[in-house]
Short mmCIF file of C-alpha atoms and ligand atoms in Angstrom, two decimals:
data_model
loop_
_atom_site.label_atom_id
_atom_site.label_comp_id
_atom_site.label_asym_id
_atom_site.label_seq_id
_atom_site.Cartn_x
_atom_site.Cartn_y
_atom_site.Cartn_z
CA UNK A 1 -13.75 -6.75 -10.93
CA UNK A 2 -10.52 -5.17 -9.73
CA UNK A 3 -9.31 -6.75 -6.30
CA UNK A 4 -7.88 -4.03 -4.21
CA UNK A 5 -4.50 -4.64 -3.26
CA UNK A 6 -3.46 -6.36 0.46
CA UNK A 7 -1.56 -4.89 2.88
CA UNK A 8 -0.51 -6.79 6.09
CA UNK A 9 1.33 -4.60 9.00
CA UNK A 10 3.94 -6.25 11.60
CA UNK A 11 4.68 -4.44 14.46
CA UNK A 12 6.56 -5.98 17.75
CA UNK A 13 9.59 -4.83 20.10
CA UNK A 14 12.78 -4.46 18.37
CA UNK A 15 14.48 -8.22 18.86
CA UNK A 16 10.85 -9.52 18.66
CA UNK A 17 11.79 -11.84 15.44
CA UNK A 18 9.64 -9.62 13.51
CA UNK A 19 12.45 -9.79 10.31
CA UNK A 20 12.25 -14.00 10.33
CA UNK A 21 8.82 -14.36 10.93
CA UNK A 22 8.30 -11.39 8.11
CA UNK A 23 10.24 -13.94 6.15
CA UNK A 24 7.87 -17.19 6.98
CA UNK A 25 5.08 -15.06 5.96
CA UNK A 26 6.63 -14.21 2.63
CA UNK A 27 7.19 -17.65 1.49
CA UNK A 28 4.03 -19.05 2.75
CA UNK A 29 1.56 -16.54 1.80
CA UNK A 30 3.59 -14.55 -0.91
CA UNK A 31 3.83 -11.16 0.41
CA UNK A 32 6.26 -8.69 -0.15
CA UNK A 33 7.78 -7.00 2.61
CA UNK A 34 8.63 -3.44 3.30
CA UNK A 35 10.91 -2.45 5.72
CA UNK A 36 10.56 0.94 7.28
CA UNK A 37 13.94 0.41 8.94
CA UNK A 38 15.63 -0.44 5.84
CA UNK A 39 13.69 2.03 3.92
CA UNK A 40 15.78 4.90 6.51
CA UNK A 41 19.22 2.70 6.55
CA UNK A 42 19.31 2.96 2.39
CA UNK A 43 18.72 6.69 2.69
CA UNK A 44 21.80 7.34 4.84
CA UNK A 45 23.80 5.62 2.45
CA UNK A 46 22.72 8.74 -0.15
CA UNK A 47 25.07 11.48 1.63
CA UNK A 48 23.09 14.04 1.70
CA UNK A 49 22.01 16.53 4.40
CA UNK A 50 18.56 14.57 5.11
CA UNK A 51 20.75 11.39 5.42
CA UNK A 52 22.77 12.52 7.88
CA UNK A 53 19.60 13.86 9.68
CA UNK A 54 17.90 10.18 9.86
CA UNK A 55 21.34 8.73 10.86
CA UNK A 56 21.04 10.75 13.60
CA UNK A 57 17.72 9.44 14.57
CA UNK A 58 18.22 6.16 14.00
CA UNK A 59 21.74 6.16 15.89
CA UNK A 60 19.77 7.26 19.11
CA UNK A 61 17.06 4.79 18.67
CA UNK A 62 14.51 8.09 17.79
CA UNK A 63 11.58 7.43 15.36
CA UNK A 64 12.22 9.91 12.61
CA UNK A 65 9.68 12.86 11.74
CA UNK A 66 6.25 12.00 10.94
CA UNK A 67 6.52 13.56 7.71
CA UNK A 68 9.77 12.24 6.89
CA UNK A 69 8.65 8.68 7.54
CA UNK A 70 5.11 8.77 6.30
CA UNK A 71 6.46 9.97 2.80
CA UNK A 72 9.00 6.86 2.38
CA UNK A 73 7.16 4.61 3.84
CA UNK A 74 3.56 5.96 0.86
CA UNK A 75 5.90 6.48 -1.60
CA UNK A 76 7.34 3.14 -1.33
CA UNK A 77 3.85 1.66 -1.34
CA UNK A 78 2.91 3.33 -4.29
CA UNK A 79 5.34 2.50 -6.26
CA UNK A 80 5.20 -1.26 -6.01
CA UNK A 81 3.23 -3.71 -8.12
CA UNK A 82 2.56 -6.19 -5.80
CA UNK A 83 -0.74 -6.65 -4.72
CA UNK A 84 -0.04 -7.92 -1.74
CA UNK A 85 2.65 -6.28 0.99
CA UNK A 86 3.71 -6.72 4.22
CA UNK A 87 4.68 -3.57 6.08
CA UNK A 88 7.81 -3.96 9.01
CA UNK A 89 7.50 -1.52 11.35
CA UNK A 90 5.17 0.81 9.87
CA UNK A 91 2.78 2.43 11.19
CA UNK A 92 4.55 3.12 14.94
CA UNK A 93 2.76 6.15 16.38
CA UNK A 94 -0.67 6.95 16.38
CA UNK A 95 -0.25 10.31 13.78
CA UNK A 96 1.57 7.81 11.23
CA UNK A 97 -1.76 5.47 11.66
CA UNK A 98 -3.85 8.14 10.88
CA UNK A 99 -1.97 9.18 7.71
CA UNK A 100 -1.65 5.95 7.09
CA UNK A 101 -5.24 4.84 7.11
CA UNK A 102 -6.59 8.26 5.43
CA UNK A 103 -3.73 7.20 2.25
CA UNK A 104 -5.28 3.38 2.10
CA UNK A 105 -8.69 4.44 1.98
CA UNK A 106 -8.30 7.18 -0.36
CA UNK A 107 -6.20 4.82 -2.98
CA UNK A 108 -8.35 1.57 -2.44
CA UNK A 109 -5.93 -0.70 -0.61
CA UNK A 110 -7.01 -3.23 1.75
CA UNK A 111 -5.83 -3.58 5.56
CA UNK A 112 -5.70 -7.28 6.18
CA UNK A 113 -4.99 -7.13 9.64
CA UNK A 114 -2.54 -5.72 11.91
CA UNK A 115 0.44 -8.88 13.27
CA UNK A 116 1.88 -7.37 17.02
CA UNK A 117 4.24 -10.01 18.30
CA UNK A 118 4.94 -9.40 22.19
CA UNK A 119 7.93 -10.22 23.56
CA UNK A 120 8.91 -9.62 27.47
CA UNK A 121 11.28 -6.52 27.20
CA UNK A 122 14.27 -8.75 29.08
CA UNK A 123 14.26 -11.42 26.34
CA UNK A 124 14.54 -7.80 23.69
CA UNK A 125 17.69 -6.75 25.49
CA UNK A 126 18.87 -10.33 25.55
CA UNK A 127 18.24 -10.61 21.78
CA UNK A 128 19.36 -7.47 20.95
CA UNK A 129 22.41 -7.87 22.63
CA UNK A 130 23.93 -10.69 20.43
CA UNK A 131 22.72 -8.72 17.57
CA UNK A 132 25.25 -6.46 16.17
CA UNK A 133 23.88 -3.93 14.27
CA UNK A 134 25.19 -0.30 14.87
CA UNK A 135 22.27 1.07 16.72
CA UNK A 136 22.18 -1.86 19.05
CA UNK A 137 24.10 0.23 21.82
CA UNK A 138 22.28 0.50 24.86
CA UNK A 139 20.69 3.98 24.87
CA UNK A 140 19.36 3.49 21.40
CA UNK A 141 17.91 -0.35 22.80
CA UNK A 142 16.37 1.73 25.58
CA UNK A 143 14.89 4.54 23.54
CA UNK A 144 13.17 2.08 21.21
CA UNK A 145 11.54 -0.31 23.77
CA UNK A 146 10.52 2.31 25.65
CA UNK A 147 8.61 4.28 22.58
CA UNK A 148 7.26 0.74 21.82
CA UNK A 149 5.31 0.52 24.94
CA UNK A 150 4.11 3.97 25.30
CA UNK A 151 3.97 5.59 21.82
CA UNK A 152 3.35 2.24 19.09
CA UNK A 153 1.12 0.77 22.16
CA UNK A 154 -1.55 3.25 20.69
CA UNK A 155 -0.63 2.82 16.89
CA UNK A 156 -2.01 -1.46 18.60
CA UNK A 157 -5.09 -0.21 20.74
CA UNK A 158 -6.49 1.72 17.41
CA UNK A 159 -6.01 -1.37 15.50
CA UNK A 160 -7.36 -3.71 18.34
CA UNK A 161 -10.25 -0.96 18.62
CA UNK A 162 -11.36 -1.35 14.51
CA UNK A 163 -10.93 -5.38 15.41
CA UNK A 164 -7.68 -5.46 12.92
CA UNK A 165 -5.39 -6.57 15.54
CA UNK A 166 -3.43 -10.19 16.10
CA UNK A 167 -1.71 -10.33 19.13
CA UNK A 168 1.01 -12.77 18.83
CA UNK A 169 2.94 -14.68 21.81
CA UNK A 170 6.39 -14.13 20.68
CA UNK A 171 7.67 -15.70 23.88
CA UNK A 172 8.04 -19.14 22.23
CA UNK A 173 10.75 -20.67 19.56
CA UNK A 174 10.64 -18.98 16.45
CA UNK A 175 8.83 -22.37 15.13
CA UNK A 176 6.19 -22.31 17.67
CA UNK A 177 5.67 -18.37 17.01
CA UNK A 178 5.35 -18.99 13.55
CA UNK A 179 2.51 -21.92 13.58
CA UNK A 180 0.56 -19.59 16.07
CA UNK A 181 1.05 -16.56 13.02
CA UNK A 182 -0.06 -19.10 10.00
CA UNK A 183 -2.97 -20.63 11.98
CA UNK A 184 -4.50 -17.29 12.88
CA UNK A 185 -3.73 -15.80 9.06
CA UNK A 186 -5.47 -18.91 7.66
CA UNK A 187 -8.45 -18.11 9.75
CA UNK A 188 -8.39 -14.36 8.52
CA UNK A 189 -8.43 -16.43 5.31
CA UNK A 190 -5.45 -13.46 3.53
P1 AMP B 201 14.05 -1.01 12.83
O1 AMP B 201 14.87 -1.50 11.68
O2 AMP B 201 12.60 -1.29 12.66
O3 AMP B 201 14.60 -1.47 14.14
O4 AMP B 201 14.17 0.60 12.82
C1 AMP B 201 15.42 1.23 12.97
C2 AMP B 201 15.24 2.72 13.20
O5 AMP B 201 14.57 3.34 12.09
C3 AMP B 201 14.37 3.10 14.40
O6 AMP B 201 15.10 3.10 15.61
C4 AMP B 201 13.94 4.52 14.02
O7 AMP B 201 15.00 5.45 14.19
C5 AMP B 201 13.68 4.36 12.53
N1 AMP B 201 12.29 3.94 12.23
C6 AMP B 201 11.87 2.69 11.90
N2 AMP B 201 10.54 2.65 11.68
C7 AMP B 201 10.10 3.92 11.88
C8 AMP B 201 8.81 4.54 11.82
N3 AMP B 201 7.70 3.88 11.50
N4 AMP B 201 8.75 5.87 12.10
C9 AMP B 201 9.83 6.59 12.40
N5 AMP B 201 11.08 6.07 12.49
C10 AMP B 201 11.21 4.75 12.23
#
């Protein structure tokens, strides 16, 4: 029989520690990340007129088009021949969830579960702020928390809703985070 292939989702605040605990996962459980960030970051590095377009977005802290990110993010997906991925950061609105789930159904993968890692917005900023990537200015900061809690807080009640969600206390050391994330995925038995 052919297993369908795994797909985990992390979603959390930006400066949530989704990246290292993306990274725990990986070498514990042996899934293969995708980055919907980095995904967008590698195609501004192409020069064209559509990377200048998402550096635009991403320089302001926007989420790009639904189209724009649905496509990279499938197409990405797709391609790979791991059988078992872990998606950064995608799906963040409610319309990308829908494509999202409508594309896993129709090409037989399996949603795990759903990893949200909640972090009080102060400790974000604080994080963020000894970050320095280039779209850690302050408007952009503010633009992404705040579409966090209003438009990805629905991408986490529709998962929560089909009983896919983990809510995570990401107000802890990384460490402690972690142990809660591998005791609750050994229960999901992934
Ligand atoms: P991140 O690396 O996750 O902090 O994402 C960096 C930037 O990429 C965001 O501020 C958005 O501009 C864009 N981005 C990341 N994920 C998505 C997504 N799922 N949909 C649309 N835009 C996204």
């Amino acid at each position: 029989m052919i297993m369908p292939k795994k797909i985990l989702v992390v979603l959390g605040p930006a400066g949530s520690g989704k990246s290292t605990q993306i990274e725990f996962i990986k070498r514990d459980f042996g899934y293969k990340p995708l980055s919907m960030g980095d995904a967008l970051r590698e195609e501004t590095k192409k020069k064209t007129r559509l990377s200048k377009e998402i550096q635009n977005y991403i320089v302001q802290g926007k989420l790009v088009p639904l189209e724009l990110a649905s496509d990279l993010m499938l197409g990405k997906i797709k391609k790979e021949m791991s059988s078992k991925l872990l998606l950064d950061g995608f799906p963040r609105e409610l319309e990308q969830a829908v494509v999202f789930d409508y594309f896993l159904y129709s090409n037989d993968y399996q949603l795990v579960g759903v990893i949200n890692i909640n972090v009080h917005k102060k400790e974000c900023i604080k994080r963020l702020m000894l970050r320095k990537r280039k779209d850690d200015t302050e408007t952009a900061i503010t633009k992404r928390l705040e579409d966090y809690y209003t438009i990805t807080k629905k991408v986490i009640e529709r998962y929560k809703e089909k009983g896919k969600l983990m809510d995570i206390n990401g107000n802890k050391p990384i460490e402690d985070v972690y142990k809660e994330i591998k005791r609750k995925l050994k229960k999901w038995k992934i």
